[in-house]
C-alpha positions as a printed NumPy array, in Angstrom:
array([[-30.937, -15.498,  12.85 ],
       [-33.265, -16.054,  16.074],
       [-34.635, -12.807,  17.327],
       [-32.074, -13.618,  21.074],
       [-29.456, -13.4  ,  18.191],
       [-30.478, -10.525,  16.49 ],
       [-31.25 ,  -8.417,  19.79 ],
       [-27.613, -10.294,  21.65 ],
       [-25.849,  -8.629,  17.969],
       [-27.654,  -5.243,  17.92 ],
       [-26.424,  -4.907,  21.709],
       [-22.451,  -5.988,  20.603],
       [-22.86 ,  -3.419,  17.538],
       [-24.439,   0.072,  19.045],
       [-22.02 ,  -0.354,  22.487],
       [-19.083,  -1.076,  19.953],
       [-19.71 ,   2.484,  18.251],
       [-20.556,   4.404,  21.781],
       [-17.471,   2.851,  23.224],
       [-15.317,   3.626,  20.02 ],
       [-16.533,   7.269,  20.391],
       [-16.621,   7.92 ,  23.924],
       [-14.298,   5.396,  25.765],
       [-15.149,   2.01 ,  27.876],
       [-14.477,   3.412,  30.961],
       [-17.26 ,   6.401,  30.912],
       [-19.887,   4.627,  28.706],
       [-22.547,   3.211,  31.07 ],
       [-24.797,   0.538,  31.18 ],
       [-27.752,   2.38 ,  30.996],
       [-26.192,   5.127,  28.245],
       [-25.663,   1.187,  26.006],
       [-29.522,   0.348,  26.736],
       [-31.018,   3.792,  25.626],
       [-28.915,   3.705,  22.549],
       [-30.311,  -0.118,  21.79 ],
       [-33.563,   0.453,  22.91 ],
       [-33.657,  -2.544,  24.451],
       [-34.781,  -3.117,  28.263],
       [-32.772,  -3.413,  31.024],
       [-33.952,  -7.067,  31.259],
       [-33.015,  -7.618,  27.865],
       [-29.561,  -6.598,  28.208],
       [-29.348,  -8.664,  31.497],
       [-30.113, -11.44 ,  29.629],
       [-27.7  , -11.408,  27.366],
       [-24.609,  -9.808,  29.836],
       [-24.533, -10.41 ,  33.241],
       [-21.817,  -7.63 ,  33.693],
       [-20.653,  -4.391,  31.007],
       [-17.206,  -6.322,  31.129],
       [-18.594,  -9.363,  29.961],
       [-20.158,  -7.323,  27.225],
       [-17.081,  -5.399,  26.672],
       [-15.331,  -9.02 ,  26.218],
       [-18.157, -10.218,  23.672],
       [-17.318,  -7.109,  21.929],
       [-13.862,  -8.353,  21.154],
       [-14.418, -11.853,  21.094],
       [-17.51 , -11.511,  18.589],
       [-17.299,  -8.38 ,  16.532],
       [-13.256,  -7.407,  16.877],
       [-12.017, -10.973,  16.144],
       [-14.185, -11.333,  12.519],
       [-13.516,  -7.897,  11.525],
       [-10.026,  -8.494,  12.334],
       [ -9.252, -11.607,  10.592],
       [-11.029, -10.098,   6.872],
       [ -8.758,  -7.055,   7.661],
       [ -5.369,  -7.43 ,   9.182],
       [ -4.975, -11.269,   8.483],
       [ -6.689, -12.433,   5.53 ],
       [ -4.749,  -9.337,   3.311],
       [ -1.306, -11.021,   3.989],
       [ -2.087, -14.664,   3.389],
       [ -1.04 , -16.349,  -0.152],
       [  0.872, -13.446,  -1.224],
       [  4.403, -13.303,  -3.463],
       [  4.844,  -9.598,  -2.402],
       [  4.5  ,  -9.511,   1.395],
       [  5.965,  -6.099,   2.074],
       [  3.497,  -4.779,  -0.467],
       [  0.872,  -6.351,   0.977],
       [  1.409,  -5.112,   4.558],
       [  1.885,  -2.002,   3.298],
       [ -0.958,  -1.653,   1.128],
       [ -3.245,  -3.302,   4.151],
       [ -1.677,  -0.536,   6.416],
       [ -2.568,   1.952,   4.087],
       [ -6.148,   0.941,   2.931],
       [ -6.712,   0.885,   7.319],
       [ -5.479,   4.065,   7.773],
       [ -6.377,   6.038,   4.765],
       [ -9.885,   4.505,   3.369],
       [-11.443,   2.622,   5.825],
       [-14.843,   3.997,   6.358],
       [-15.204,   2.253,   9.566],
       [-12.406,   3.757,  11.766],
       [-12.442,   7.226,  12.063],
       [ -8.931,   9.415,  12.667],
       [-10.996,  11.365,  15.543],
       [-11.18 ,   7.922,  17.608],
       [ -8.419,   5.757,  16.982],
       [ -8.128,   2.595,  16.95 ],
       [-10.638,   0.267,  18.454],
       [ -8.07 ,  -2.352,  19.554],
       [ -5.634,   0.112,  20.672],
       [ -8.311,   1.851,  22.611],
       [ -9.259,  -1.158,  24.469],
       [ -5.647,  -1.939,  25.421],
       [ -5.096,   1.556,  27.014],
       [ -8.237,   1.745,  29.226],
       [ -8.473,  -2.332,  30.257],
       [ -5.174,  -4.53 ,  29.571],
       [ -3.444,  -2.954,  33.071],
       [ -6.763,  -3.922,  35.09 ],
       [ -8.643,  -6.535,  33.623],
       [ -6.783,  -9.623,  33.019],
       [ -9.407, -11.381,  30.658],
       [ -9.143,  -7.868,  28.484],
       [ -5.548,  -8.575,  28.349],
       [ -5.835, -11.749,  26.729],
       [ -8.563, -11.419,  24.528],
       [ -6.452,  -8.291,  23.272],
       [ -3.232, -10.273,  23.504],
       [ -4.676, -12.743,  21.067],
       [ -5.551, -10.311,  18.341],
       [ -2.638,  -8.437,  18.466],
       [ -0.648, -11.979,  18.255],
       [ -2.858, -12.914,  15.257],
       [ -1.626,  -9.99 ,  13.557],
       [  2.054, -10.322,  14.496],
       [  2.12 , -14.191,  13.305],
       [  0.302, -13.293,  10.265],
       [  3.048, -10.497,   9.323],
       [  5.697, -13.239,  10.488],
       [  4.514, -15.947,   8.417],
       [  4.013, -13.566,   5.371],
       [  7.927, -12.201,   5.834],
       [  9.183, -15.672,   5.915],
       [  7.386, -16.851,   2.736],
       [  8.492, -13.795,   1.135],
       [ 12.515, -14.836,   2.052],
       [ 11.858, -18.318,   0.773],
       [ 10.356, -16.441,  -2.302],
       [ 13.293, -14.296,  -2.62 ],
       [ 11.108, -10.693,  -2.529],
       [ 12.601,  -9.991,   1.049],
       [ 15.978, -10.201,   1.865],
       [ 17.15 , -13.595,   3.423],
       [ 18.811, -11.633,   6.57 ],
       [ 15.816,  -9.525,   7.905],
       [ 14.183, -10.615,  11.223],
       [ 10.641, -10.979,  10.404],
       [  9.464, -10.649,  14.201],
       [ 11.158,  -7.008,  14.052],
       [  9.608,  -5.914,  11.16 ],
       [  5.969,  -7.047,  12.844],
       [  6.71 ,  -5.066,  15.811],
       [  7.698,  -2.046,  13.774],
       [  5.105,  -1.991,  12.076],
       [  2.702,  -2.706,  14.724],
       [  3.914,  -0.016,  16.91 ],
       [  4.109,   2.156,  14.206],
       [  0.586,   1.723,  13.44 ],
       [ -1.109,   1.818,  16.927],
       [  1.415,   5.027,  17.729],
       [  0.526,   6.559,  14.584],
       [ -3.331,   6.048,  15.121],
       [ -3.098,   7.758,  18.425],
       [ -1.403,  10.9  ,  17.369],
       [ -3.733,  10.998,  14.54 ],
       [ -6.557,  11.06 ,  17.196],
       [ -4.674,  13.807,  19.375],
       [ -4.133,  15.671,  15.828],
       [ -7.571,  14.804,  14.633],
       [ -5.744,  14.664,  10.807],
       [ -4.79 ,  11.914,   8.73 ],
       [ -1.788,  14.21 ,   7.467],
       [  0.759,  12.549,  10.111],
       [ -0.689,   8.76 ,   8.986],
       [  0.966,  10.179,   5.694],
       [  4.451,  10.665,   6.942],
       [  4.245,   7.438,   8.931],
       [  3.187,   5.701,   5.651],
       [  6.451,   7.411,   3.643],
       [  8.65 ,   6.559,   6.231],
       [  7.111,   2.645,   6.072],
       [  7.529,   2.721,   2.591],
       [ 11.563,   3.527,   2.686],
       [ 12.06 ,   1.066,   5.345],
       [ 10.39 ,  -1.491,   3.345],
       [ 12.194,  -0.58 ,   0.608],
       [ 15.867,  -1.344,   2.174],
       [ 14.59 ,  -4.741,   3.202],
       [ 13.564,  -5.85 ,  -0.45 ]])
């Protein structure tokens, strides 16, 4: 990796984690550059604005993570309800990465710039309609399989879940405990169970 690479990376990576922990909205330019240790030139080089920044943040570092997490999981399985439940579970109860205090990254995004900022809104869109198809696709492979039940609506189930997941993230944050991601995850668990 080139050392423009390296520096453009380091940039994406310590904003990501000050923005994770403090908000988009009231982390600043200059707060992003001390943290790096990089010069303001340096920065400038790279971004010409904090928004275009903020959109290399999703574009660069949320899309990869995203794929090895919330799509990857539920492709080439026989069990798909056990997969997006397990995949639910391992994001909200062992990943290292996202913390209960903050949320969730995407989710945070979504609340501070979809209503304003219409690239935002469909960077975020995208994600969020990776993750939907992927749960789609998963469903439907698992009625042809015969492990779901041929009458479910696979789009519903995606955007229960979803919602479930991003609501259940932000009253973990509010709560600052995992304990109500573990009554969102029983409740999961029966639903899944009457579509099987």
């Amino acid at each position: 990796m080139k050392k423009s690479e390296a520096t453009r990376l380091n940039i994406l990576q310590k904003a990501f984690e000050l923005i994770y922990a403090k908000g988009y909205q009231t982390t600043s330019i200059d707060e992003i550059i001390a943290t790096t240790q990089v010069t303001k030139g340096a920065f400038y080089y790279h971004f010409k604005t904090k928004d275009e920044m903020g959109l290399a943040i999703i574009n660069e570092l949320l899309k990869n993570n995203f794929k090895s997490t919330f799509i990857e999981p539920l492709q080439n399985t026989d069990h798909p309800l056990d997969s997006i439940y397990q995949l639910v579970y391992g994001i909200l109860m062992e990943n290292d990465l996202l913390k209960v205090e903050y949320g969730c990254p995407t989710s945070n995004f979504t609340q501070e710039m979809a209503p304003w900022h219409v690239d935002f809104t469909k960077a975020l869109n995208e994600l969020s309609s990776r993750w939907e198809n992927a749960m789609i696709a998963c469903i439907e492979n698992g009625k042809k399989a015969g492990s779901v039940k041929e009458h479910v609506n696979a789009k519903e189930i995606a955007v229960f879940v979803m919602s479930g997941y991003w609501g259940v993230r932000n009253l973990g944050k509010l709560e600052n405990s995992k304990s109500v991601y573990l009554i969102y995850l029983k409740g999961l668990k029966s639903y899944f169970q009457s579509l099987e």
